[in-house]
Coordinates of C-alpha atoms in Angstrom, one line a residue:
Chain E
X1 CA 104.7 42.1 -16.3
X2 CA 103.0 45.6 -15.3
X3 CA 99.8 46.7 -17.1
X4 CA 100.8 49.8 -18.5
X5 CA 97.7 52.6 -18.1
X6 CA 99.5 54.9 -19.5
X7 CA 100.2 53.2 -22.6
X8 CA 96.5 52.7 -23.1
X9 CA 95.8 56.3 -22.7
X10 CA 98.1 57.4 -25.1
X11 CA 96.9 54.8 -27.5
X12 CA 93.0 55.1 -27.7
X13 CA 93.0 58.5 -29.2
X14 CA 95.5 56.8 -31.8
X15 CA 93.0 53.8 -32.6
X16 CA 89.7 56.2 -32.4
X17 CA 91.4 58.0 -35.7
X18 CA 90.6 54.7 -37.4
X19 CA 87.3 54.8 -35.9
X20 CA 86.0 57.0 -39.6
X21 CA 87.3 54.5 -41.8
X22 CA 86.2 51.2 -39.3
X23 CA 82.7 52.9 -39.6
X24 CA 82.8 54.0 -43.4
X25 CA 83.7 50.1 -44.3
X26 CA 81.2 49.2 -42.1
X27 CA 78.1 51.0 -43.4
X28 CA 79.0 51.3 -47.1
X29 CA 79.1 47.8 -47.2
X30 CA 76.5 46.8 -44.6
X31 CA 74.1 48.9 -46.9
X32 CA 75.6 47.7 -50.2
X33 CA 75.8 44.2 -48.8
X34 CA 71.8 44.7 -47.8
X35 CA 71.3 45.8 -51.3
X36 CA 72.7 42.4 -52.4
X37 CA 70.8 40.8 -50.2
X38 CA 67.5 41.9 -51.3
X39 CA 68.4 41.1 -55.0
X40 CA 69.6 37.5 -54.2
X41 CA 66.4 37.4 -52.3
X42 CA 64.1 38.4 -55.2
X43 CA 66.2 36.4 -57.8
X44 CA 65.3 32.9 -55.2
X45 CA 61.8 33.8 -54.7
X46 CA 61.5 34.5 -58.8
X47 CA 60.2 31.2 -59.8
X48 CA 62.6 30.8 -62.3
X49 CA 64.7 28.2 -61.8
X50 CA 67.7 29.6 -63.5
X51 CA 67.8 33.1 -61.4
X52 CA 67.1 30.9 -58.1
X53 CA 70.4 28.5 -59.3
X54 CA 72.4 31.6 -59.7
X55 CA 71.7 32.8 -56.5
X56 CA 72.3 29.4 -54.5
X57 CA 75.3 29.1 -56.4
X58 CA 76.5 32.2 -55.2
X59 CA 75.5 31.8 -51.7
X60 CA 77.3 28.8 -51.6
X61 CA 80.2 29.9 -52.4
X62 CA 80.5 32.6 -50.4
X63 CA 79.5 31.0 -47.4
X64 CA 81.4 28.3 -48.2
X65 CA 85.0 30.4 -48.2
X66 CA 86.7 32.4 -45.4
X67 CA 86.2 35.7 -45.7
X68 CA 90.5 36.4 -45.0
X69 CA 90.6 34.9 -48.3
X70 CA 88.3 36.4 -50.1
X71 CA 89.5 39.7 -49.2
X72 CA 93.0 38.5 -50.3
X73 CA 92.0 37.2 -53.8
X74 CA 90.1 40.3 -54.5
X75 CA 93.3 42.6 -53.1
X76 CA 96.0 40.1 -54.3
X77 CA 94.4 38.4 -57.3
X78 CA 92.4 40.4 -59.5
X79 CA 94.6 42.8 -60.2
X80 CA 96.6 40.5 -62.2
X81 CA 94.1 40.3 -64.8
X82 CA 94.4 43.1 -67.4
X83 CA 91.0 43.4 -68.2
X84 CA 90.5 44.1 -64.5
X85 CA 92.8 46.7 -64.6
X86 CA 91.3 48.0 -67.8
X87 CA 87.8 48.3 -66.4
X88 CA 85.9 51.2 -65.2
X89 CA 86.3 49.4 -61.6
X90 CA 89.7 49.8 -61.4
X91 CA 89.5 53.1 -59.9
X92 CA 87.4 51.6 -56.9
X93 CA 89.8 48.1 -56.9
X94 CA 93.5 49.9 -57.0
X95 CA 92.7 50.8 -53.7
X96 CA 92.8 48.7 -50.7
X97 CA 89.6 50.5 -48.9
X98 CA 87.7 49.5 -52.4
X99 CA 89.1 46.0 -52.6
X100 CA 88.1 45.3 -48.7
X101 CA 84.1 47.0 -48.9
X102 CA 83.6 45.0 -52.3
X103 CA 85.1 41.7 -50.4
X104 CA 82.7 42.5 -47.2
X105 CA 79.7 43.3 -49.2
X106 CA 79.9 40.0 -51.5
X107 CA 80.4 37.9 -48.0
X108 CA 77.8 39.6 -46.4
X109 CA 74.9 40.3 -49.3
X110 CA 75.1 36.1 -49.1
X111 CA 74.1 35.7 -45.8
X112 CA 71.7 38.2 -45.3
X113 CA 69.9 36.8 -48.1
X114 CA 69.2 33.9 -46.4
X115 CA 68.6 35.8 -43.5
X116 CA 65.5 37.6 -45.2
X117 CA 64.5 34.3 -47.0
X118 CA 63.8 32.9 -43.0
X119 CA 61.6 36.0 -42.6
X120 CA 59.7 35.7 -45.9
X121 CA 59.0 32.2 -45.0
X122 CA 58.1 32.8 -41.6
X123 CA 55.4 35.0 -43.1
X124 CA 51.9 33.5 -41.9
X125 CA 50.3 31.8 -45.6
X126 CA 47.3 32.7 -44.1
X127 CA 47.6 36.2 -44.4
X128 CA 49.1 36.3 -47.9
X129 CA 45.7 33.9 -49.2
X130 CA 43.6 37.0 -47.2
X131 CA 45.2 39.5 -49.5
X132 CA 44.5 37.0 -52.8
X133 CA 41.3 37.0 -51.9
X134 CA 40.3 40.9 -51.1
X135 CA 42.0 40.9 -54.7
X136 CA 45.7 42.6 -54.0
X137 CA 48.0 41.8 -56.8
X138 CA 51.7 39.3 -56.3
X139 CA 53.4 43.2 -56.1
X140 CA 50.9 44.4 -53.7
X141 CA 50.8 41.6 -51.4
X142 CA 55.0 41.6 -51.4
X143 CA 54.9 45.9 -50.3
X144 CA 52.4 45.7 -47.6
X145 CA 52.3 42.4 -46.3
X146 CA 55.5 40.1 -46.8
X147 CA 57.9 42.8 -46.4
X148 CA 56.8 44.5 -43.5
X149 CA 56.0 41.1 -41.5
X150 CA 59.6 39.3 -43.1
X151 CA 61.5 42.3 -41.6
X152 CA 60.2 41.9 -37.9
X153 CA 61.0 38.5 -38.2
X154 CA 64.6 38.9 -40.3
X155 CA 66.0 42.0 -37.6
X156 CA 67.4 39.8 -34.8
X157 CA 69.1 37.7 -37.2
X158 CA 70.0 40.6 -39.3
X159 CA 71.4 42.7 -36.2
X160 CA 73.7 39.7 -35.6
X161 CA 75.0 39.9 -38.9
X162 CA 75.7 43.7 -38.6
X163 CA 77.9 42.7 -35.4
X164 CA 79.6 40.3 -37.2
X165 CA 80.2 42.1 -40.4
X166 CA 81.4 45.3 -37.6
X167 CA 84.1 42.3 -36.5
X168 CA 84.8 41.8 -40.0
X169 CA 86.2 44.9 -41.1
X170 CA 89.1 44.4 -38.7
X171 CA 90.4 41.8 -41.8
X172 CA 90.8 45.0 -43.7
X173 CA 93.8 45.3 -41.9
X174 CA 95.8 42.9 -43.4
X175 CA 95.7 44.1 -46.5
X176 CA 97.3 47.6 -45.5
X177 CA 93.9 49.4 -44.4
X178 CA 94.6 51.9 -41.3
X179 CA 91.4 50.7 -39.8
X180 CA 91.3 50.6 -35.5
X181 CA 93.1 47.4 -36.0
X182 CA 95.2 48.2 -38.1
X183 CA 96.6 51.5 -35.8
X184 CA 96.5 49.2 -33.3
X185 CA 99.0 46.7 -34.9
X186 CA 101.0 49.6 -35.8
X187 CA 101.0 50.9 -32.6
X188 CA 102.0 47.2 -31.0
X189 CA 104.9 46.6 -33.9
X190 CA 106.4 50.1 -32.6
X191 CA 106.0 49.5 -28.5
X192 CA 105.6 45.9 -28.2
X193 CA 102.9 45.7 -25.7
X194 CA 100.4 43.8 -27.2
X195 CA 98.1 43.1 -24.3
X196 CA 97.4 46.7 -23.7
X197 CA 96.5 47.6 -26.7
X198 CA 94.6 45.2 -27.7
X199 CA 92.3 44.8 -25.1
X200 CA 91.8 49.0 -25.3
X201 CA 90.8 47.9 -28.9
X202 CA 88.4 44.7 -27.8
X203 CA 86.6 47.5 -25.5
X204 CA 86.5 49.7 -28.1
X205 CA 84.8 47.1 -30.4
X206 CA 82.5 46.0 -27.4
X207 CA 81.2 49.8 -27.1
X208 CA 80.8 49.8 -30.4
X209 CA 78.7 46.5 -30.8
X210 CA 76.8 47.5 -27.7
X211 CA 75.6 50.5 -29.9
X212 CA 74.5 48.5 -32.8
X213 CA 72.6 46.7 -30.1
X214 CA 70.7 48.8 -28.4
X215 CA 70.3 50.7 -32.0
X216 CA 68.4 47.5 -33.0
X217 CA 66.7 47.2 -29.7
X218 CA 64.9 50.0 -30.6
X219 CA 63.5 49.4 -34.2
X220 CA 62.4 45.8 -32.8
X221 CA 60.3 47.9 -30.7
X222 CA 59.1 49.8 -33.2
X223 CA 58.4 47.4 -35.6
X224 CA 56.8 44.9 -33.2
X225 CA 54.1 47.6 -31.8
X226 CA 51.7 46.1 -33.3
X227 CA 52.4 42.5 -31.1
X228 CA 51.4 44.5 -27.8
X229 CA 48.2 43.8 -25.4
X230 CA 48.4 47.5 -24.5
X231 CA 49.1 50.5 -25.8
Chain W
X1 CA 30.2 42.3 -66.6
X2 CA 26.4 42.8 -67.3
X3 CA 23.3 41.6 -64.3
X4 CA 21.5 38.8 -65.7
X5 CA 19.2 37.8 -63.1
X6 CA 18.8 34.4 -64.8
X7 CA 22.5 33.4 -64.6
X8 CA 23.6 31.8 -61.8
X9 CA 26.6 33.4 -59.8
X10 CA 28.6 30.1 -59.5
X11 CA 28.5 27.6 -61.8
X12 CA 30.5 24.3 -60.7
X13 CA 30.3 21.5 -63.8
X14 CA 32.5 18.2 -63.5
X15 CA 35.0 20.0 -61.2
X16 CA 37.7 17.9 -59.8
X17 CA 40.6 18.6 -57.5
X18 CA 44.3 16.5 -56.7
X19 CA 46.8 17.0 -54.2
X20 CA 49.2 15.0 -55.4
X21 CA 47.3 12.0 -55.9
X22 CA 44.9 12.3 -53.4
X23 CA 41.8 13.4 -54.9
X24 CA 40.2 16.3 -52.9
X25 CA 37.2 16.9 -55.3
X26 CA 35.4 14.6 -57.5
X27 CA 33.0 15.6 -60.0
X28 CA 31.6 18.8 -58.7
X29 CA 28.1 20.0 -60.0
X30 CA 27.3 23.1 -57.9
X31 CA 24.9 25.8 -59.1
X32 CA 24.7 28.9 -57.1
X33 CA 22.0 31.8 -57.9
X34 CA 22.0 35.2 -56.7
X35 CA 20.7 35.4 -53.2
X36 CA 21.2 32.5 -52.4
X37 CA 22.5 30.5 -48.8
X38 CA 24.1 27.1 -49.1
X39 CA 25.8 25.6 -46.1
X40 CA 28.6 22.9 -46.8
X41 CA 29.0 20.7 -44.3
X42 CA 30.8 17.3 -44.1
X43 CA 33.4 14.7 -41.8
X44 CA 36.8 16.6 -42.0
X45 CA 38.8 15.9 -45.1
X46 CA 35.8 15.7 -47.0
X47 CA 37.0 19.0 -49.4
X48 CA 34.8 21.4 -48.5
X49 CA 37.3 24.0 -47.5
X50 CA 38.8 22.7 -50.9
X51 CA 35.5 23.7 -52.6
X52 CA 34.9 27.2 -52.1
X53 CA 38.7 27.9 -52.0
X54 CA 38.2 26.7 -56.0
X55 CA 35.3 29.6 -56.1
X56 CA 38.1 32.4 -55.3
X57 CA 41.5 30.2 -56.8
X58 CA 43.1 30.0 -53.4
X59 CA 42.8 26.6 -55.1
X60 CA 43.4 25.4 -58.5
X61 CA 41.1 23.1 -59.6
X62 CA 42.5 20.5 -62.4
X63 CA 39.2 19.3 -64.3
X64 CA 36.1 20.9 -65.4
X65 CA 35.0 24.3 -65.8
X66 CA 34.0 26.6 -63.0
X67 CA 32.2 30.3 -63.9
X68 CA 31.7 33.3 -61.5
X69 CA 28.9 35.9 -62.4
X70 CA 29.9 34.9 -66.4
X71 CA 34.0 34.9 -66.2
X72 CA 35.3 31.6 -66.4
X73 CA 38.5 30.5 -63.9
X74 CA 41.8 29.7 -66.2
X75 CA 45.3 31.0 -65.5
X76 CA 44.1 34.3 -66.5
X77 CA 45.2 36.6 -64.0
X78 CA 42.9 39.2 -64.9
X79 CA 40.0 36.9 -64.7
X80 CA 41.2 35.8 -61.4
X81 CA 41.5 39.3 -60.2
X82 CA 37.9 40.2 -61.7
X83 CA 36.6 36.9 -59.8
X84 CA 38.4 38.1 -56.3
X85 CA 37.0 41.4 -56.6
X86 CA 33.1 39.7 -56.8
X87 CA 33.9 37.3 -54.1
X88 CA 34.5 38.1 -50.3
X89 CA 36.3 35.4 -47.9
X90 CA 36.0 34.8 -44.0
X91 CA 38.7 32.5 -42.8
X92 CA 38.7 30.1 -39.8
X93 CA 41.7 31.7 -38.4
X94 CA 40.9 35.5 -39.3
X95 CA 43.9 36.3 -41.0
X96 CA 44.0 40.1 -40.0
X97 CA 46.7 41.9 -41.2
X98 CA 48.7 42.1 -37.3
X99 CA 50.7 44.7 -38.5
X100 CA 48.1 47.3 -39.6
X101 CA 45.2 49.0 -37.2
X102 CA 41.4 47.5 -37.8
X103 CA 40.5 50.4 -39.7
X104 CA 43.7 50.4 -41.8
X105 CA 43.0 46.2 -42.7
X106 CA 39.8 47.5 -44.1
X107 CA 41.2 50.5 -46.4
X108 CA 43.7 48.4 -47.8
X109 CA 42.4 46.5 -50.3
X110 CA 39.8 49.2 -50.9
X111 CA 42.6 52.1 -51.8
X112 CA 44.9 49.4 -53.7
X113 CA 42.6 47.1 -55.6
X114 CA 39.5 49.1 -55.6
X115 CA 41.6 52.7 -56.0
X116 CA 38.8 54.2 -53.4
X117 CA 40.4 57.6 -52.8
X118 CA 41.5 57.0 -48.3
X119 CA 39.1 59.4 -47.1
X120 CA 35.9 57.6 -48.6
X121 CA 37.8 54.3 -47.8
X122 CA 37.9 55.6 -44.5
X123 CA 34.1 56.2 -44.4
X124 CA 33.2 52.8 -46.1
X125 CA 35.2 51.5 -43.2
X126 CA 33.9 53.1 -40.4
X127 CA 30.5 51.8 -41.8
X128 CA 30.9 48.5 -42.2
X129 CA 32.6 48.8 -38.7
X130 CA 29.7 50.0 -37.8
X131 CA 27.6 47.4 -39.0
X132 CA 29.3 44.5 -37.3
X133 CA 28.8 46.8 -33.6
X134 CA 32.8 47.7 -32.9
X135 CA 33.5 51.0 -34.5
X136 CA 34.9 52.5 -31.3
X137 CA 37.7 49.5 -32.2
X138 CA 39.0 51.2 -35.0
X139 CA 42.5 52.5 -34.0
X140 CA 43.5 49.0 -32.3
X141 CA 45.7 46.4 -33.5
X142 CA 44.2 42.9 -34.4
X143 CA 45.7 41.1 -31.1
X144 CA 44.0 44.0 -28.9
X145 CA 40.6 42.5 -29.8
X146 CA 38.9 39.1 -28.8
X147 CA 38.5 36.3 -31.5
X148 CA 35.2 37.0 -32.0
X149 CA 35.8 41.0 -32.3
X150 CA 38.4 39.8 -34.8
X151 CA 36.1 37.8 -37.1
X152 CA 33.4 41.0 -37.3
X153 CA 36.4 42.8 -38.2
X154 CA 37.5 40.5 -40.6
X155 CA 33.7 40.1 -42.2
X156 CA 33.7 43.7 -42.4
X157 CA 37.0 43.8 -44.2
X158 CA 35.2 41.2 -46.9
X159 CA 32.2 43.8 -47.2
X160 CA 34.1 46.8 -47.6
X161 CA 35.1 45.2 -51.2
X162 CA 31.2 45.8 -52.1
X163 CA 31.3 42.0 -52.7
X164 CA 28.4 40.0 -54.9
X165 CA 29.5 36.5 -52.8
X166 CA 31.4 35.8 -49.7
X167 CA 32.7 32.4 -48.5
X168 CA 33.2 31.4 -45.2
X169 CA 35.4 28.8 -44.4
X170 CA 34.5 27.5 -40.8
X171 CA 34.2 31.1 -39.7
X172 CA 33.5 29.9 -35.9
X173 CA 36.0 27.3 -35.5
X174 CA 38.6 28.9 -33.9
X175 CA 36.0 30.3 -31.7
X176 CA 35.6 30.0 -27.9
X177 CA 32.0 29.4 -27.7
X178 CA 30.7 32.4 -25.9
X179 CA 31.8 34.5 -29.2
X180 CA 30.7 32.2 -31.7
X181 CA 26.7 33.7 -31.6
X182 CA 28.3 37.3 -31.8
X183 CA 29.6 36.4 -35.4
X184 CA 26.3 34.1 -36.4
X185 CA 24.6 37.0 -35.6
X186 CA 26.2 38.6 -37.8
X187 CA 26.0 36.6 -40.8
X188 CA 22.0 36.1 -39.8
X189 CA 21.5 39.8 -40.8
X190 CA 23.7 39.6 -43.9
X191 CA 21.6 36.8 -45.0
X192 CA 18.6 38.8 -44.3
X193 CA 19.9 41.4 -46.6
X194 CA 20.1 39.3 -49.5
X195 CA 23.6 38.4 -49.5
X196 CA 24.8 35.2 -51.8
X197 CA 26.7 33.1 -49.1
X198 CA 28.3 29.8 -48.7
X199 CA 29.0 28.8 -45.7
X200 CA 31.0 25.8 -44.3
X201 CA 30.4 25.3 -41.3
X202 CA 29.7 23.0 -38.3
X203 CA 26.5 25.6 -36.7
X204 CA 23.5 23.3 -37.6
X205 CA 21.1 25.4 -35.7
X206 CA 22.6 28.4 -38.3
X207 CA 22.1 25.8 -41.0
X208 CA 18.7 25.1 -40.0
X209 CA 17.5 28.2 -39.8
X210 CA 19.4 30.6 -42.7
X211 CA 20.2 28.4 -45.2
X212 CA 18.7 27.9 -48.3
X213 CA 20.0 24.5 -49.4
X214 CA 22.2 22.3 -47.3
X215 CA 25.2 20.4 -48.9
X216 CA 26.5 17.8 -47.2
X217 CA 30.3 16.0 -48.6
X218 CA 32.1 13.1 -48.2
X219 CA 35.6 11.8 -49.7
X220 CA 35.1 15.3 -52.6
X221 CA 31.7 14.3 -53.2
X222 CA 28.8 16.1 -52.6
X223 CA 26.4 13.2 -51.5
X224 CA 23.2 15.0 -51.0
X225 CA 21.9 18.4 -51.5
X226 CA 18.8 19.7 -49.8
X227 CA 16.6 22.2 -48.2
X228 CA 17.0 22.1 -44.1
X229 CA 13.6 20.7 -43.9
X230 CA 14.4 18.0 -45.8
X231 CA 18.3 17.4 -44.8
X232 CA 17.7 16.8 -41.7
X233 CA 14.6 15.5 -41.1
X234 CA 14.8 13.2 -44.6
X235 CA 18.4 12.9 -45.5
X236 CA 18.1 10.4 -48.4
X237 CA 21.4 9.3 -48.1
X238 CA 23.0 6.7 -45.1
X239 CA 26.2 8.7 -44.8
X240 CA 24.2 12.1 -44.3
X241 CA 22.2 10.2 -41.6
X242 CA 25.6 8.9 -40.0
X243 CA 27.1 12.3 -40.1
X244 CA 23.8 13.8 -38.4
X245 CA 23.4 11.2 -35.9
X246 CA 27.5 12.2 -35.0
X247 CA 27.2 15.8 -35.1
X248 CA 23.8 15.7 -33.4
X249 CA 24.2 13.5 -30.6
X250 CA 24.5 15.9 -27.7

C-alpha cells in the first residue's frame, strides 16, 4: 500500500470547510458549558443542602454516561416526546447542530464545575478570614478574592477540558453534523483511503489543540504575575 | 455608636468555646478598656488564638456574651460587620492578598467596606505605608517583599480601616529572627500612640516592656492576669511559673 500525497492535498481544503462549524460547536458550547459550570458551582457552594443535591446529582450523572450516548438520546430520543416538539426549544433541538452543542454543554458544564470547585478550595482560608476581618462582605470576598485566586488555580485543569471538549465535537458527526470529521468520513466512504485522511484530520486536530495551548499558556502568565520574584 | 470613656471596649463574661467536643475556651472573663495593652501568652493549644479570634467572629463562641465598644456578638451580620470595622487583625502568616499590589491590599477594604472614594484611599495608604518605613514598596507584589516587609504591610493594611482595636495573632511567628524587631518596632510606636492592642505573642521582652496587663492561658483558661512587674517576677500561679521557667530558660 502507497501513501497517497496527493489524496491528502486534495482533501484538507475539504475537511478545513468544516473547520467553522468544528469551531462554532466548540466555543458556543465551551462558553455555554462554562456558564453551567459557574451555576453548578454556586448552587454547591450555596449552603443549602437541596441546591448542593441537585447539583451532585447532576454531575453524577453526567459524568457517569458516555458522552456518544448522550448526544444520541438528545438527537434520537427527545424528539419522541410531543411536548418536546411543542416547546419553544424545538426550533434549537430539530436540528442536529442544536441537539449536539446542548449534549456537549450539559457534559461539559458537569465537569468543569468540579474543575472550579478544586480552585475554590484550593483558595488559601487564610486570606478569605483577612478579608472577614478588614470587614468585606460573603459577595465581596467571592469578587476580589476567591474568584480571582480559584481561576489561577482552575486554568490548567480547565484548559484540559477545552482540549477534550475540542475532541468531543468530532461525536457530532454521528448524528449527521458536517463537522472536520464528518467531511472526512465522507470523503473516506467515497475514496476509501482511510489512512490518509484521517491522519490529515488527527494533524489538523493536533494544530488545533496546540493553539488552545499556547492560547492558555499565555493567560497562565497573565494571571500568575503576581507569583514572580521579579518584575 | 456613642464614646463612653467609661465603657470598656471588650467585654468577655462566661465565654466558652467547643470544637467538637474539645473545649477550646472555658469561662472567659476578659475586660478590655480603651488604651489599653494585654499580651496573651500561653503553652500552645491553650486557646489563645481561639480568644481574640472570638473578639472579631473568625470564631464563634457557644456560651456567654461578648460586647465590642457597646454592640453585642450574635448571628447578626450587621453587628458582626459593625464589630470588624472597630477591630483590626495581624495574622501569623500575613495573609496578603498575592494577587493584588501592596498599595492595592490596602485600598481594598477601604473603597469596599469603608466606601473611601480610591484617590483618598490611595493617600490613607501611602500614609500608613509610610508609617511602617516601606512606601517606596508600594507597586510590588506581596512575594516581592521579605516576611517582615510583609507583616508592616499587613499592619498597615489593619490601620488603614481607622481601627479602635487590633489583634495580633503571633504576629512574629513566622518570622526569621533578624525581621522580627522590624515589626516589634513597630507595634512599640502604635502602643505609644495610644492604640488598644492585644497581643499574642511569644516576645517576652515586648511583653515586659509594652504591655499593660499580661494574661497568661492554659487548657481555655486564663490562669492568671497581671501587670509585667508582677507576672514575671510574682506569678501567683505554679503553671505561669512553669511556663516562665520554659520560655525563659535560654
Amino acid at each position: 500500500m502507497s501513501f497517497d500525497l496527493n489524496l491528502v492535498l486534495e482533501s484538507l481544503p475539504q475537511m478545513l470547510a468544516g473547520f467553522g462549524i468544528t469551531l462554532k460547536l466548540l466555543l458556543v458550547s465551551g462558553s455555554l458549558g462554562l456558564v453551567l459550570a459557574i451555576v453548578l458551582l454556586l448552587m454547591r457552594m450555596s449552603g443549602k443542602f437541596y441546591l448542593d443535591w441537585l447539583a451532585q446529582i447532576y454531575i453524577y450523572v453526567f459524568r457517569g454516561t458516555p458522552i456518544l450516548v448522550q448526544i444520541f438520546i438528545i438527537y434520537y430520543g427527545l424528539p419522541q416526546f410531543e411536548a418536546v416538539r411543542d416547546s419553544v426549544f424545538w426550533s434549537i433541538l430539530r436540528e442536529p447542530t442544536g441537539c449536539a452543542i446542548l449534549a456537549l454543554t450539559l457534559n461539559t458544564g458537569a465537569y468543569v464545575s468540579e474543575i472550579l470547585r478544586g480552585g475554590v478550595l484550593g483558595v488559601d482560608k487564610g486570606l478569605l478570614e483577612a478579608g472577614s476581618a478588614l470587614g468585606m462582605s460573603a459577595r465581596h470576598k467571592l469578587i476580589y478574592i476567591t474568584t480571582p485566586l480559584a481561576t489561577r488555580l482552575a486554568l490548567p485543569a480547565y484548559s484540559n477540558d477545552v482540549i477534550s471538549l475540542l475532541k468531543s465535537t468530532a461525536l457530532a458527526s454521528t448524528i449527521t453534523i458536517a463537522d472536520m470529521t464528518g467531511i472526512a468520513r465522507t470523503i473516506v466512504a467515497d475514496t476509501y483511503a482511510p489512512y490518509e485522511v484521517f491522519i490529515s484530520l488527527a494533524i489538523v486536530y493536533m494544530i488545533f489543540t496546540l493553539a488552545i495551548q499556547k492560547l492558555f499558556g499565555l493567560f497562565e502568565r497573565y494571571l500568575s504575575r503576581h507569583t514572580r520574584r521579579e518584575d | 455608636m456613642s464614646d463612653n470613656p467609661t465603657r470598656p471596649l471588650i467585654e468577655m463574661a462566661a465565654v466558652s468555646k467547643f470544637f467538637g467536643d474539645f473545649q477550646a475556651l472555658r469561662n472567659i472573663d476578659l475586660v478590655v478598656h480603651k488604651g489599653e495593652r494585654i499580651v496573651v501568652c500561653g503553652p500552645s493549644g491553650s486557646g489563645k488564638s481561639t480568644l481574640i479570634r472570638c473578639i472579631n467572629r473568625l470564631e464563634k463562641h457557644n456560651e456567654g456574651i461578648i460586647t465590642i465598644d457597646g454592640i453585642e456578638l450574635t448571628d447578626k451580620v450587621a453587628d458582626i460587620d459593625a464589630v470588624r470595622r472597630e477591630v483590626g487583625m495581624v495574622f501569623q502568616s500575613f495573609n496578603l492578598f498575592p494577587h493584588m499590589s501592596i498599595i492595592k491590599n490596602l485600598m481594598i477594604a477601604q473603597q469596599l467596606v469603608r466606601k473611601t472614594p480610591k484617590k483618598e484611599a490611595r493617600e490613607i495608604a501611602m500614609h500608613y505605608l509610610q508609617r511602617v518605613k516601606i512606601p517606596e514598596q508600594a507597586e510590588k507584589y506581596p512575594i516581592q517583599l521579605s516576611g517582615g516587609q510583609q507583616q508592616r504591610v499587613a499592619i498597615a493594611r489593619a490601620l488603614c480601616m481607622k481601627p479602635k482595636i487590633i489583634l495580633f495573632d503571633e504576629p512574629t511567628s513566622a518570622l526569621d529572627p533578624e525581621m522580627i524587631n522590624e515589626v516589634l518596632d513597630v507595634m512599640v510606636d502604635l502602643a505609644d500612640e495610644g492604640m488598644t492592642m492585644i497581643c499574642v505573642t511569644h516576645e517576652m521582652g515586648f511583653a515586659r516592656s509594652v504591655a499593660d496587663r499580661i494574661i497568661f492561658m492554659d487548657e481555655g483558661e486564663i490562669i492568671e492576669q497581671a501587670s509585667p512587674a508582677d507576672f514575671f517576677d510574682n506569678p501567683e500561679n505554679e503553671r505561669t511559673s512553669a511556663f516562665l521557667d520554659q520560655i525563659l530558660k535560654h
